[in-house]
XYZ file of C-alpha atoms in Angstrom:
719
model
C 83.415 97.214 -135.182
C 80.147 99.003 -135.737
C 77.682 96.976 -137.754
C 75.278 99.122 -139.717
C 72.767 97.855 -142.227
C 70.376 100.213 -143.916
C 67.475 98.333 -145.422
C 64.661 99.868 -147.409
C 61.347 98.677 -146.065
C 57.933 99.419 -147.430
C 54.480 98.714 -146.086
C 52.568 99.546 -142.988
C 53.487 98.473 -139.471
C 52.406 99.140 -135.953
C 54.449 101.861 -134.312
C 54.874 101.568 -130.570
C 55.699 104.452 -128.287
C 58.594 103.606 -126.009
C 57.070 103.659 -122.539
C 58.586 104.409 -119.170
C 59.935 101.040 -118.034
C 60.468 101.927 -114.383
C 59.004 99.243 -112.120
C 56.016 100.744 -110.355
C 53.316 98.120 -110.007
C 50.652 97.128 -107.493
C 48.890 93.772 -107.711
C 46.538 91.772 -105.469
C 48.070 89.044 -103.328
C 45.924 86.511 -105.193
C 45.349 87.944 -108.673
C 42.273 87.090 -110.679
C 43.297 84.481 -113.215
C 41.868 82.357 -115.992
C 40.093 79.105 -115.202
C 40.638 77.087 -118.365
C 40.268 73.342 -117.789
C 43.477 71.293 -117.823
C 44.515 69.774 -121.134
C 44.784 66.284 -119.693
C 44.437 64.163 -116.571
C 46.099 65.146 -113.303
C 46.595 63.158 -110.135
C 43.968 63.620 -107.411
C 44.966 64.960 -104.009
C 45.007 62.258 -101.343
C 46.867 61.899 -98.041
C 49.242 58.988 -97.441
C 47.557 55.624 -97.117
C 47.436 53.613 -93.903
C 50.517 51.534 -94.685
C 54.281 51.555 -94.520
C 56.642 52.101 -97.429
C 60.235 51.171 -98.055
C 61.058 54.734 -99.086
C 59.424 58.062 -98.363
C 60.530 60.971 -100.542
C 59.533 64.449 -99.388
C 59.388 66.854 -102.311
C 58.650 66.111 -105.959
C 60.932 68.513 -107.808
C 63.997 67.925 -109.965
C 65.492 65.604 -107.349
C 62.488 63.875 -105.800
C 60.470 62.948 -108.872
C 63.214 61.185 -110.876
C 64.348 59.398 -107.719
C 60.823 58.183 -106.921
C 60.421 56.933 -110.485
C 63.707 55.010 -110.478
C 63.064 53.328 -107.112
C 59.545 52.334 -108.130
C 60.744 50.930 -111.446
C 63.253 48.842 -109.461
C 60.368 47.210 -107.615
C 60.391 49.119 -104.328
C 57.424 50.662 -102.566
C 57.703 54.435 -102.607
C 55.630 57.285 -101.207
C 56.254 60.634 -102.912
C 55.041 63.462 -100.704
C 54.170 66.862 -102.182
C 52.672 69.852 -100.341
C 50.965 71.145 -103.485
C 48.684 69.554 -106.048
C 49.192 68.271 -109.564
C 48.883 71.019 -112.173
C 51.010 69.454 -114.889
C 48.314 69.704 -117.570
C 47.358 73.367 -117.235
C 48.159 75.677 -120.119
C 50.783 77.800 -118.376
C 52.761 74.664 -117.517
C 52.492 72.787 -120.805
C 52.978 75.672 -123.243
C 56.677 76.653 -123.530
C 56.034 80.366 -124.092
C 53.873 80.717 -120.982
C 56.481 79.826 -118.362
C 56.458 83.348 -116.911
C 52.726 82.986 -116.302
C 53.319 79.620 -114.624
C 55.472 81.398 -112.023
C 52.466 83.448 -110.913
C 49.614 80.947 -111.005
C 47.962 81.123 -107.583
C 47.719 77.357 -107.202
C 51.325 76.759 -108.301
C 53.170 79.651 -106.754
C 55.082 79.565 -103.523
C 56.115 83.206 -103.417
C 59.009 83.728 -101.037
C 60.361 87.153 -100.185
C 64.096 87.068 -99.630
C 66.759 89.598 -98.768
C 69.795 90.121 -100.937
C 71.369 92.244 -98.212
C 70.990 92.759 -94.481
C 71.692 96.480 -94.890
C 68.343 98.221 -95.348
C 69.752 101.203 -97.254
C 71.360 98.949 -99.846
C 68.239 96.787 -99.957
C 66.035 99.765 -100.808
C 68.191 100.649 -103.815
C 66.674 97.670 -105.635
C 64.089 99.023 -108.063
C 61.975 95.852 -107.898
C 61.769 95.542 -104.108
C 58.321 94.458 -102.922
C 56.198 95.853 -100.104
C 52.886 94.866 -98.538
C 50.610 97.885 -98.719
C 48.036 98.937 -96.107
C 45.410 97.632 -98.577
C 46.966 94.138 -98.360
C 48.369 94.296 -101.894
C 51.881 93.855 -103.249
C 53.674 96.985 -104.436
C 57.017 96.727 -106.254
C 59.152 99.768 -106.969
C 60.907 102.623 -105.196
C 57.877 104.651 -104.089
C 55.712 102.448 -101.867
C 52.469 103.833 -100.405
C 52.809 105.332 -96.959
C 52.505 102.712 -94.254
C 53.721 99.835 -96.447
C 55.793 97.009 -94.993
C 58.963 95.999 -96.800
C 58.823 92.302 -97.680
C 61.966 91.800 -99.768
C 62.729 90.451 -103.221
C 60.176 88.142 -104.774
C 61.465 84.603 -105.271
C 58.810 82.340 -106.832
C 59.041 78.583 -106.304
C 56.466 75.936 -107.185
C 54.227 74.141 -104.712
C 53.080 71.300 -106.918
C 53.989 67.946 -108.435
C 57.241 68.407 -110.346
C 58.341 71.370 -108.256
C 60.191 74.104 -110.089
C 60.497 71.955 -113.200
C 56.927 73.157 -113.821
C 57.858 76.809 -114.258
C 61.526 76.889 -115.215
C 62.427 78.346 -118.598
C 63.167 74.895 -120.092
C 66.923 75.329 -120.635
C 68.526 71.883 -120.479
C 72.241 72.616 -120.185
C 74.853 70.343 -118.643
C 77.038 71.542 -115.772
C 80.808 71.775 -116.145
C 83.090 68.803 -115.643
C 84.844 70.746 -112.878
C 81.574 70.797 -110.928
C 81.666 67.001 -110.692
C 85.420 66.801 -110.138
C 85.144 69.119 -107.153
C 82.560 66.875 -105.489
C 84.607 63.767 -106.282
C 87.725 65.281 -104.751
C 86.174 66.521 -101.498
C 84.023 63.444 -100.827
C 86.364 60.759 -102.126
C 83.445 59.167 -103.997
C 84.841 58.272 -107.407
C 81.369 57.849 -108.870
C 81.146 61.631 -109.124
C 83.747 61.447 -111.891
C 82.530 63.519 -114.864
C 82.475 60.604 -117.276
C 80.404 58.511 -114.894
C 78.042 61.432 -114.348
C 77.803 61.858 -118.124
C 76.438 58.335 -118.203
C 73.482 59.443 -116.080
C 72.780 62.218 -118.572
C 72.792 59.694 -121.408
C 70.391 57.585 -119.360
C 67.865 60.366 -118.767
C 68.014 62.269 -122.085
C 65.741 61.665 -125.045
C 67.521 63.819 -127.580
C 65.306 64.993 -130.426
C 67.614 67.458 -132.185
C 70.383 65.028 -133.182
C 70.401 61.648 -134.829
C 71.944 58.807 -132.840
C 74.303 58.005 -135.731
C 75.688 61.541 -136.071
C 79.331 62.137 -135.220
C 78.429 64.675 -132.535
C 75.866 62.399 -130.863
C 78.465 60.966 -128.482
C 77.554 61.614 -124.869
C 73.856 62.059 -125.639
C 70.945 59.785 -124.826
C 68.047 58.956 -127.099
C 65.672 56.848 -125.013
C 65.403 58.583 -121.637
C 62.544 60.347 -119.893
C 63.628 63.965 -120.593
C 63.013 65.153 -124.133
C 65.432 67.774 -125.453
C 64.953 69.880 -128.567
C 66.209 73.111 -130.077
C 63.950 75.815 -131.411
C 63.357 76.239 -135.135
C 64.994 79.508 -136.157
C 62.322 80.004 -138.800
C 59.987 81.132 -136.021
C 62.232 84.165 -135.499
C 63.740 85.079 -138.855
C 60.655 86.562 -140.585
C 61.210 89.638 -138.390
C 63.946 91.841 -139.794
C 64.364 93.630 -136.468
C 65.069 90.278 -134.829
C 67.443 89.348 -137.639
C 69.421 92.534 -137.033
C 69.916 91.669 -133.358
C 71.023 88.123 -134.181
C 73.376 89.434 -136.862
C 74.835 91.948 -134.447
C 75.360 89.297 -131.751
C 77.203 87.079 -134.208
C 79.303 90.017 -135.382
C 80.238 91.053 -131.839
C 81.301 87.437 -131.202
C 83.659 87.702 -134.159
C 81.809 85.174 -136.301
C 81.946 85.430 -140.078
C 78.619 87.123 -140.803
C 79.121 88.204 -144.410
C 77.030 85.418 -145.921
C 74.207 85.979 -143.431
C 74.238 89.715 -144.127
C 74.115 89.143 -147.870
C 71.228 86.723 -147.533
C 69.242 89.224 -145.475
C 69.919 92.018 -147.930
C 68.926 89.852 -150.893
C 65.700 88.842 -149.206
C 64.796 92.431 -148.387
C 65.589 93.697 -151.867
C 63.294 91.016 -153.310
C 60.377 91.620 -151.003
C 58.987 95.003 -150.010
C 57.451 94.278 -146.633
C 58.047 94.449 -142.926
C 57.676 90.706 -142.399
C 59.378 88.292 -144.735
C 57.436 85.214 -145.940
C 58.833 81.742 -145.309
C 60.318 81.325 -148.779
C 62.580 84.315 -148.075
C 63.405 83.519 -144.457
C 64.426 79.901 -144.980
C 67.755 81.102 -146.350
C 68.258 83.483 -143.429
C 67.453 80.724 -140.939
C 69.836 78.391 -142.749
C 72.699 80.884 -142.670
C 72.043 81.632 -139.008
C 71.958 77.918 -138.185
C 75.347 77.544 -139.873
C 76.750 80.105 -137.437
C 75.126 78.400 -134.441
C 76.131 74.782 -135.018
C 77.904 74.406 -131.673
C 76.126 71.932 -129.370
C 76.660 73.257 -125.858
C 76.001 69.757 -124.459
C 78.716 68.125 -126.557
C 81.188 65.706 -124.981
C 84.442 67.342 -126.065
C 87.327 67.986 -123.687
C 87.196 71.747 -124.265
C 83.410 72.104 -124.090
C 83.474 74.117 -120.840
C 86.118 76.589 -121.987
C 85.096 77.246 -125.605
C 83.364 80.599 -126.027
C 80.323 80.043 -128.187
C 77.157 81.599 -129.502
C 74.817 78.663 -129.851
C 71.276 77.433 -129.933
C 70.164 76.063 -126.596
C 68.837 72.585 -125.795
C 65.378 72.858 -124.274
C 63.303 70.392 -122.264
C 60.475 70.368 -124.790
C 58.990 67.260 -126.356
C 58.409 66.949 -130.065
C 56.162 66.794 -132.075
C 53.635 68.124 -129.537
C 55.955 70.928 -128.330
C 55.022 70.598 -124.657
C 57.131 71.011 -121.533
C 59.081 67.845 -120.762
C 59.558 67.271 -117.039
C 59.877 64.533 -114.405
C 56.281 65.210 -113.376
C 55.141 63.520 -116.568
C 57.334 60.492 -115.829
C 56.000 60.191 -112.292
C 52.437 60.470 -113.572
C 53.028 57.646 -116.076
C 54.504 55.327 -113.446
C 51.976 56.156 -110.722
C 49.048 55.472 -113.064
C 50.505 52.490 -114.951
C 48.433 49.309 -114.724
C 48.865 45.638 -115.494
C 46.710 43.813 -118.027
C 44.201 42.975 -115.280
C 43.887 46.631 -114.248
C 45.933 46.313 -111.060
C 48.555 48.896 -110.166
C 51.821 48.078 -111.925
C 54.274 49.933 -109.677
C 54.251 50.528 -105.934
C 54.480 54.308 -106.284
C 51.945 56.387 -104.367
C 51.828 60.169 -104.595
C 50.447 62.066 -101.610
C 49.446 65.576 -102.692
C 48.490 68.531 -100.476
C 50.589 66.790 -97.849
C 52.950 69.100 -95.949
C 55.729 67.219 -94.161
C 56.158 68.798 -90.731
C 59.102 66.757 -89.458
C 61.136 63.613 -89.941
C 60.470 61.087 -87.188
C 63.432 59.306 -85.576
C 64.054 56.260 -83.447
C 66.571 57.533 -80.908
C 66.822 54.377 -78.814
C 70.103 53.245 -80.363
C 73.510 54.862 -80.485
C 72.677 56.576 -83.783
C 69.268 58.138 -84.473
C 67.437 56.463 -87.360
C 64.801 58.087 -89.553
C 61.625 56.004 -89.441
C 59.080 58.135 -91.282
C 57.476 61.562 -91.309
C 54.743 63.533 -89.631
C 52.542 65.611 -91.910
C 49.514 67.850 -92.283
C 47.017 67.176 -95.065
C 45.241 70.135 -96.629
C 45.450 72.708 -99.394
C 47.467 75.940 -99.149
C 48.908 75.067 -95.753
C 52.370 76.492 -96.339
C 52.416 80.264 -95.996
C 54.479 80.872 -99.127
C 51.260 79.970 -100.938
C 49.569 83.320 -101.727
C 46.195 81.795 -100.840
C 47.288 80.920 -97.297
C 45.943 83.251 -94.624
C 44.823 83.269 -91.003
C 41.555 81.567 -91.889
C 43.208 78.655 -93.757
C 42.406 75.385 -91.920
C 45.320 73.955 -89.963
C 45.284 70.663 -91.863
C 44.696 67.090 -90.773
C 47.729 65.607 -88.975
C 49.107 62.163 -89.631
C 52.226 60.006 -89.725
C 53.611 57.448 -92.165
C 56.585 55.122 -91.791
C 59.478 54.024 -93.983
C 61.211 50.684 -93.475
C 64.372 51.658 -95.352
C 64.926 55.398 -95.807
C 63.454 58.855 -95.748
C 64.777 61.094 -98.513
C 64.277 64.854 -98.337
C 64.020 66.613 -101.694
C 62.234 69.794 -100.695
C 64.682 72.200 -102.295
C 67.196 74.730 -101.076
C 64.778 76.603 -98.809
C 62.533 73.818 -97.525
C 65.044 71.018 -97.014
C 67.093 72.850 -94.362
C 63.859 74.088 -92.788
C 62.489 70.544 -92.495
C 65.780 69.192 -91.171
C 65.858 71.865 -88.488
C 62.226 71.288 -87.532
C 63.159 67.613 -87.188
C 66.026 68.351 -84.789
C 68.897 68.160 -87.294
C 70.669 71.493 -87.503
C 72.684 74.032 -85.492
C 71.919 73.252 -81.864
C 71.835 76.901 -80.784
C 69.232 77.771 -83.402
C 67.113 74.737 -82.531
C 67.257 75.603 -78.841
C 65.983 79.115 -79.597
C 62.753 77.512 -80.821
C 62.617 74.748 -78.187
C 63.203 72.057 -80.813
C 64.802 68.914 -79.318
C 68.221 68.319 -80.867
C 68.532 64.971 -82.622
C 71.849 65.819 -84.272
C 73.852 69.011 -83.975
C 74.596 69.780 -87.634
C 75.959 73.341 -87.872
C 76.117 73.315 -91.683
C 72.361 72.967 -92.185
C 70.955 76.194 -93.651
C 74.308 77.865 -94.321
C 76.381 78.084 -97.514
C 73.389 79.527 -99.442
C 74.471 80.376 -102.978
C 72.874 81.731 -106.129
C 73.837 83.195 -109.466
C 73.760 86.864 -110.310
C 71.423 87.783 -113.169
C 70.824 91.128 -114.854
C 68.587 92.058 -117.756
C 69.850 94.410 -120.452
C 66.805 95.539 -122.425
C 66.159 97.648 -125.491
C 63.018 98.895 -127.212
C 62.344 98.774 -130.923
C 60.093 101.366 -132.565
C 57.685 98.634 -133.653
C 56.505 95.364 -132.171
C 58.530 92.265 -132.889
C 56.495 89.904 -134.999
C 57.257 86.623 -133.216
C 54.197 86.863 -130.994
C 52.044 88.664 -133.564
C 48.440 88.559 -132.384
C 49.168 86.419 -129.315
C 47.146 87.349 -126.223
C 49.068 85.013 -123.882
C 45.742 83.299 -123.031
C 44.309 86.496 -121.573
C 41.438 85.909 -123.998
C 39.583 82.766 -124.984
C 40.254 83.379 -128.674
C 44.068 83.479 -128.459
C 45.134 82.484 -132.006
C 48.604 81.478 -130.855
C 47.225 79.031 -128.325
C 44.900 77.601 -130.951
C 47.860 77.036 -133.269
C 49.955 75.452 -130.520
C 47.134 73.051 -129.616
C 46.744 71.808 -133.195
C 47.636 68.167 -133.766
C 50.450 68.379 -136.280
C 53.910 66.951 -136.831
C 55.018 70.165 -138.533
C 56.845 72.367 -136.039
C 55.835 75.674 -137.586
C 52.161 74.685 -137.426
C 52.407 75.020 -133.629
C 53.434 78.653 -133.956
C 55.340 80.873 -131.542
C 54.057 79.188 -128.374
C 56.255 76.214 -129.282
C 59.242 78.299 -128.192
C 60.428 79.733 -124.889
C 61.574 82.742 -126.899
C 65.310 82.199 -126.412
C 66.711 81.479 -129.849
C 70.383 81.622 -128.910
C 72.765 82.138 -126.038
C 76.309 83.251 -125.368
C 78.519 80.931 -123.317
C 81.785 82.603 -122.397
C 84.614 82.917 -119.922
C 85.116 86.358 -118.455
C 88.540 87.846 -117.854
C 88.385 86.543 -114.264
C 86.905 83.106 -114.973
C 88.223 79.777 -113.828
C 88.444 76.817 -116.160
C 84.779 76.875 -117.196
C 82.247 79.331 -118.607
C 81.140 81.859 -116.041
C 78.941 83.997 -118.304
C 75.776 83.271 -120.195
C 73.589 85.737 -122.082
C 70.329 84.659 -123.666
C 68.361 86.779 -126.077
C 64.622 86.886 -125.475
C 61.900 89.113 -126.954
C 60.489 90.811 -123.892
C 61.252 93.225 -121.062
C 62.799 91.077 -118.343
C 63.872 93.150 -115.345
C 63.836 90.456 -112.689
C 61.242 88.930 -110.393
C 58.447 90.857 -108.717
C 54.720 90.196 -108.223
C 52.938 91.046 -111.443
C 56.020 90.555 -113.636
C 54.001 88.384 -116.036
C 52.066 91.550 -116.909
C 55.174 93.430 -117.990
C 57.548 91.015 -119.763
C 55.455 90.706 -122.916
C 51.898 91.994 -123.150
C 49.243 91.690 -125.862
C 49.938 95.323 -126.817
C 53.640 95.865 -126.073
C 55.867 93.365 -127.876
C 58.645 95.716 -128.883
C 61.211 94.903 -126.178
C 64.219 92.617 -126.407
C 66.363 91.540 -123.446
C 69.772 89.982 -123.197
C 69.483 88.129 -119.913
C 73.009 88.101 -118.482
C 73.863 85.391 -115.973
C 77.032 85.231 -113.875
C 77.654 81.518 -113.331
C 79.985 79.895 -110.813
C 79.458 82.798 -108.446
C 81.740 82.832 -105.441
C 79.451 84.070 -102.664
C 78.653 81.353 -100.104
C 77.602 83.166 -96.931
C 73.844 83.228 -97.386
C 71.566 81.586 -94.819
C 68.181 79.910 -94.459
C 67.078 80.235 -90.829
C 63.916 79.388 -88.964
C 61.479 82.133 -88.055
C 59.436 79.841 -85.784
C 58.857 76.185 -84.949
C 55.661 76.256 -87.007
C 56.227 74.165 -90.171
C 53.745 76.333 -92.043
C 55.835 79.485 -91.631
C 58.431 80.432 -94.231
C 62.079 80.735 -93.148
C 64.263 83.813 -93.144
C 66.284 83.744 -96.382
C 69.215 86.143 -96.719
C 71.820 85.884 -99.479
C 74.266 88.595 -98.334
C 75.132 89.183 -101.971
C 78.697 89.995 -102.949
C 79.992 88.904 -99.561
C 78.100 91.594 -97.675
C 79.648 92.281 -94.287
C 82.507 89.793 -94.652
C 85.869 91.367 -95.379
C 87.349 88.008 -96.367
C 84.848 87.746 -99.239
C 85.477 91.109 -100.884
C 88.169 89.929 -103.292
C 85.791 87.248 -104.572
C 82.969 89.793 -104.746
C 85.129 92.046 -106.901
C 85.739 89.174 -109.328
C 82.024 88.410 -109.586
C 81.235 92.066 -110.196
C 83.912 92.306 -112.877
C 82.499 89.306 -114.702
C 78.904 90.532 -114.458
C 79.873 93.941 -115.839
C 81.693 92.279 -118.733
C 78.544 90.322 -119.529
C 76.460 93.485 -119.482
C 78.924 95.286 -121.728
C 78.705 92.449 -124.254
C 74.909 92.789 -124.318
C 75.111 96.570 -124.596
C 77.575 96.291 -127.470
C 75.106 94.088 -129.355
C 72.422 96.754 -129.062
C 74.889 99.496 -129.918
C 75.674 97.680 -133.145
C 72.056 97.450 -134.231
C 71.392 100.329 -136.602
C 69.214 98.617 -139.095
C 65.902 98.310 -140.769
C 65.171 101.962 -141.397
C 62.195 102.827 -143.479
C 63.650 104.999 -146.213
C 60.201 106.301 -146.974
C 59.791 107.453 -143.355
C 62.079 109.694 -141.364
C 65.485 108.183 -140.773
C 67.403 105.074 -139.953
C 66.060 103.538 -136.754
C 67.678 100.985 -134.490
C 66.857 100.039 -130.915
C 66.988 102.167 -127.803
C 68.445 100.756 -124.611
C 65.986 101.254 -121.773
C 67.212 98.963 -118.941
C 69.555 99.954 -117.529
C 68.957 103.456 -118.875
C 71.296 104.657 -121.592
C 73.062 107.035 -119.175
C 74.372 104.052 -117.163
C 77.555 103.511 -119.150
C 80.778 103.605 -117.127
C 82.181 100.507 -115.469
C 81.542 102.106 -112.088
C 77.908 102.836 -112.980
C 77.379 99.324 -114.292
C 78.981 97.804 -111.213
C 76.660 99.772 -108.961
C 73.720 98.692 -111.124
C 74.727 95.064 -110.623
C 74.968 95.526 -106.862
C 71.531 97.140 -106.803
C 69.634 95.057 -109.334
C 71.165 91.579 -109.655
C 68.832 88.765 -108.726
C 68.937 84.985 -108.874
C 66.530 82.062 -109.055
C 68.879 79.080 -108.782
C 69.325 78.965 -105.001
C 71.546 76.052 -103.963
C 73.923 74.506 -101.467
C 72.254 74.814 -98.033
C 72.865 71.160 -97.044
C 76.180 70.563 -98.753
C 78.162 67.417 -99.321
C 81.685 67.571 -98.011
C 84.721 65.816 -96.591
C 84.557 63.528 -93.588
C 86.584 65.991 -91.516
C 84.539 69.050 -92.491
C 82.207 69.976 -89.601
C 80.027 72.012 -91.972
C 79.478 69.102 -94.374
C 75.871 68.008 -93.888
C 76.057 65.090 -96.338
C 78.564 62.474 -97.430
C 79.281 61.568 -101.057
C 76.237 59.281 -101.191
C 73.987 62.141 -100.026
C 73.457 60.580 -96.602
C 72.891 62.960 -93.704
C 75.877 62.668 -91.409
C 75.291 61.548 -87.858
C 71.938 59.839 -88.437
C 70.842 56.694 -90.276
C 68.198 56.204 -92.922
C 68.110 59.822 -94.113
C 69.356 61.424 -97.337
C 68.975 64.704 -99.201
C 68.505 64.692 -102.982
C 68.037 68.210 -104.357
C 69.934 71.418 -105.144
C 70.745 71.980 -101.473
C 73.193 69.051 -101.624
C 75.736 70.753 -103.895
C 78.773 72.227 -102.116
C 79.165 74.798 -104.906
C 76.527 76.072 -107.310
C 76.933 74.074 -110.528
C 77.064 75.178 -114.156
C 74.825 77.811 -115.699
C 71.421 76.190 -115.144
C 70.799 73.679 -112.353
C 67.956 71.443 -113.560
C 69.995 68.907 -115.546
C 72.640 68.783 -112.804
C 69.925 67.924 -110.259
C 68.455 65.278 -112.570
C 71.913 63.692 -112.826
C 72.371 63.896 -109.062
C 69.011 62.122 -108.620
C 70.035 59.364 -111.027
C 73.241 58.792 -109.051
C 71.296 58.829 -105.787
C 68.965 56.141 -107.114
C 71.937 53.974 -108.012
C 73.498 54.479 -104.561
C 70.237 53.732 -102.763
C 69.575 50.603 -104.795
C 73.128 49.404 -104.127
C 72.602 49.866 -100.389
C 69.311 47.968 -100.587
C 70.942 44.781 -101.934
C-alpha cells in the first residue's frame, strides 16, 4: 500500500541542498577536540597498590565492572584493572545524543582496524575502508592518496573505566530465551535457564518507564544499578517530516494508522507552520504511543517471535537524563566511605594499567593463576590513537590474587591476553616464542558479529529535533545548556536527552529461527558505518536533513573469524579478521546465503518506509515533496544489487565469542558453564568473548546478566 499524505504548510523554513553522501574524508590521527571540564568527579589514575587481593579483574567493561561491584559488596577485596582512565563525567559520555562523539574522543578511543575479508579485491569494495596516508592521516573512501597504506575497517572500542558501555548507543534490550537455552544445553549448567537468567535482569534493572504495580511489570526490576527509560515521543512529533516517517513505518508494519493520520491532519489544518507547538503535538505523540505500546523486554512466552514496532528501552537515568552504566556503580562503591571517613569497600581501581600477562604457578599438576604482570602509563596500548614510537614504555609491576584472576578485556583483548599468558593454540604461541601453559586451540577463534547496514534518505529541509544544536562544537550550544538544566520535566532537557532512536522494528525474516533476527531503528542522521571522522558526518550543525533506518541482522551464523597475535608485545594490537559470510569456507555458504537473505529483507523494509513517504508538501511552493533515498543510492534496487551492497558494506560493532563456553568433550570450548578456563585453575573469563553464539540484538544487557551469574558462581565457590 502506498501511503500518501498531502499537507498544506505555510511559513518559512530552511531548505537544504542534498549533498553528495559518498564517503571521502581525511582526518588527523588525533583530531583537535574540545577541552571542556568534566561535569563531575572522576577516579584518579594510580597503579596497583603494594598488596595482594582476593580477586583481580582485568577489564572494566560490561562484564568486569558489574562483577567487581558485586564481589566488593559481598565483602571481598577486589582490584579492577583498566588500561585507560576514567572519563565517565565528560560531556560526550554523559549526554545521550553525543554517543557518536564519544566513540572518537582521543582519550577514550581504542581504534582498531579489522578486516571483514581476507580477499583484498573484496575488501576494497567497501566504501568506508580506511587507509593511512603518506601525511600520517586517516583517509576513508575508495580513492586513497597515492602511497597510502590500507589499514582496514575502523572498529572503535573504549579504553577507559566502563569500557564500551561509555560509548554504546544506550539500547537496553534483552537477549532471546533461546540464547540462554543453548548455553544451558551445551554446558549442562542449569543455572543458564532463561527464567533464572531473567532473575539477574530483575536484579540489575532500575526500570523508570513502568510502574512496579502495572500488569506488564512482571520480569522487570525497579531497584537495580542500571536505569532504563524510554524516550518521550513529544521530542520528535513537532516535526511533520518526522511524523510522516513514523506514520509510514507503522503503515508498512500493518498497524491501524487511521487515527494517527487524522490527528496529524487535524493539527496541520489548525496551525499554519512548519513546526507544530506542543499543544498540537501532544495528540500526535499520544496516538503514536498507542501504536507503540509493546514492551520489547516483556516476559511473555512469545516475546522473541512477535514482530513488533516498539519504543526501545534505553540505559538512561531520569530525571537527569544521563547515560546509565556500570562505571557509575563502580565509582560509587570505590569511593564509598564509612561514617569515620574510612573506605567502606575493599575495591581498588587501577587505571592506566595495561595487563601484559596472567602469572601462573606451574609447580603442581594443574597450572594456577596467581596474579598479573602489568605496565603502568597512559596510552600504552597501540589502539590508542595517541600511542606512537615516542610513547614511554610504561612502568612494569606485578600484583597477586589469592583466589582468582578474572579476565574481562573484551572479545579482542581477552584472547590476546590469554595467548600472551601461554593459554592458547600451541602452534601460534610457539611462533612467538611464548611458553605454553595450556594448549587451548579455541582461544581466538569463533569470532562472530552482526551484520549492520544503514538505509538513509534526505529530506529537503532540516529535521527540527536538533534545531540549533551545535553538538558542543561551540561553547554556546543551546541544546547542551538545556540538557544541563536542573529540572524534573523531561522536555526541559531538550533533544540531548535522547539518543535519537524513537522506535525500532523487531522481526523474524523469512529464514529466521525461533527468535527475531532483524532489527531496524530509525535515527535522524546519516549513518553509513564506522570510519575515522564519522562523528563529523552523521549529524552536523548545518546538515540535519538525513534520516537512517539502521538495519541489523541478529543471530548471524558466521563463526569463522579469528583474533590472532601479531607479536609477543602486549602493546601491539592483534590481527582481527571476520571472514564475513563464511569467506573461503564452502561449508558455510548455505548459512551465508540465509544471512544475506535476511539482511536484504531488512533493507527492503526500510526502503519501503521511505518509498511510502510522500508527505508534507508546501502547496504554496512547487510540488509535493517527500524524501530521497541516498544510501544506498536509489539505483540499487534489485535483490541481487542489495545483496552485493550487503556483502560490500555491512559492518558490525558487537564482536563476540572468541573464548567460548562449551561442552566438556568439545576441544574448542575454552570455558566451562561457570566461565572457568579449562585446563587451569583460578582463572575465568567474564565478557562477550565467553558466548558460544552471538546473543540477541544488542549485547550489553546479555553481558550484564552474564556478569551477575558469574558473581553468584564465584561467591558460591568462595564459601
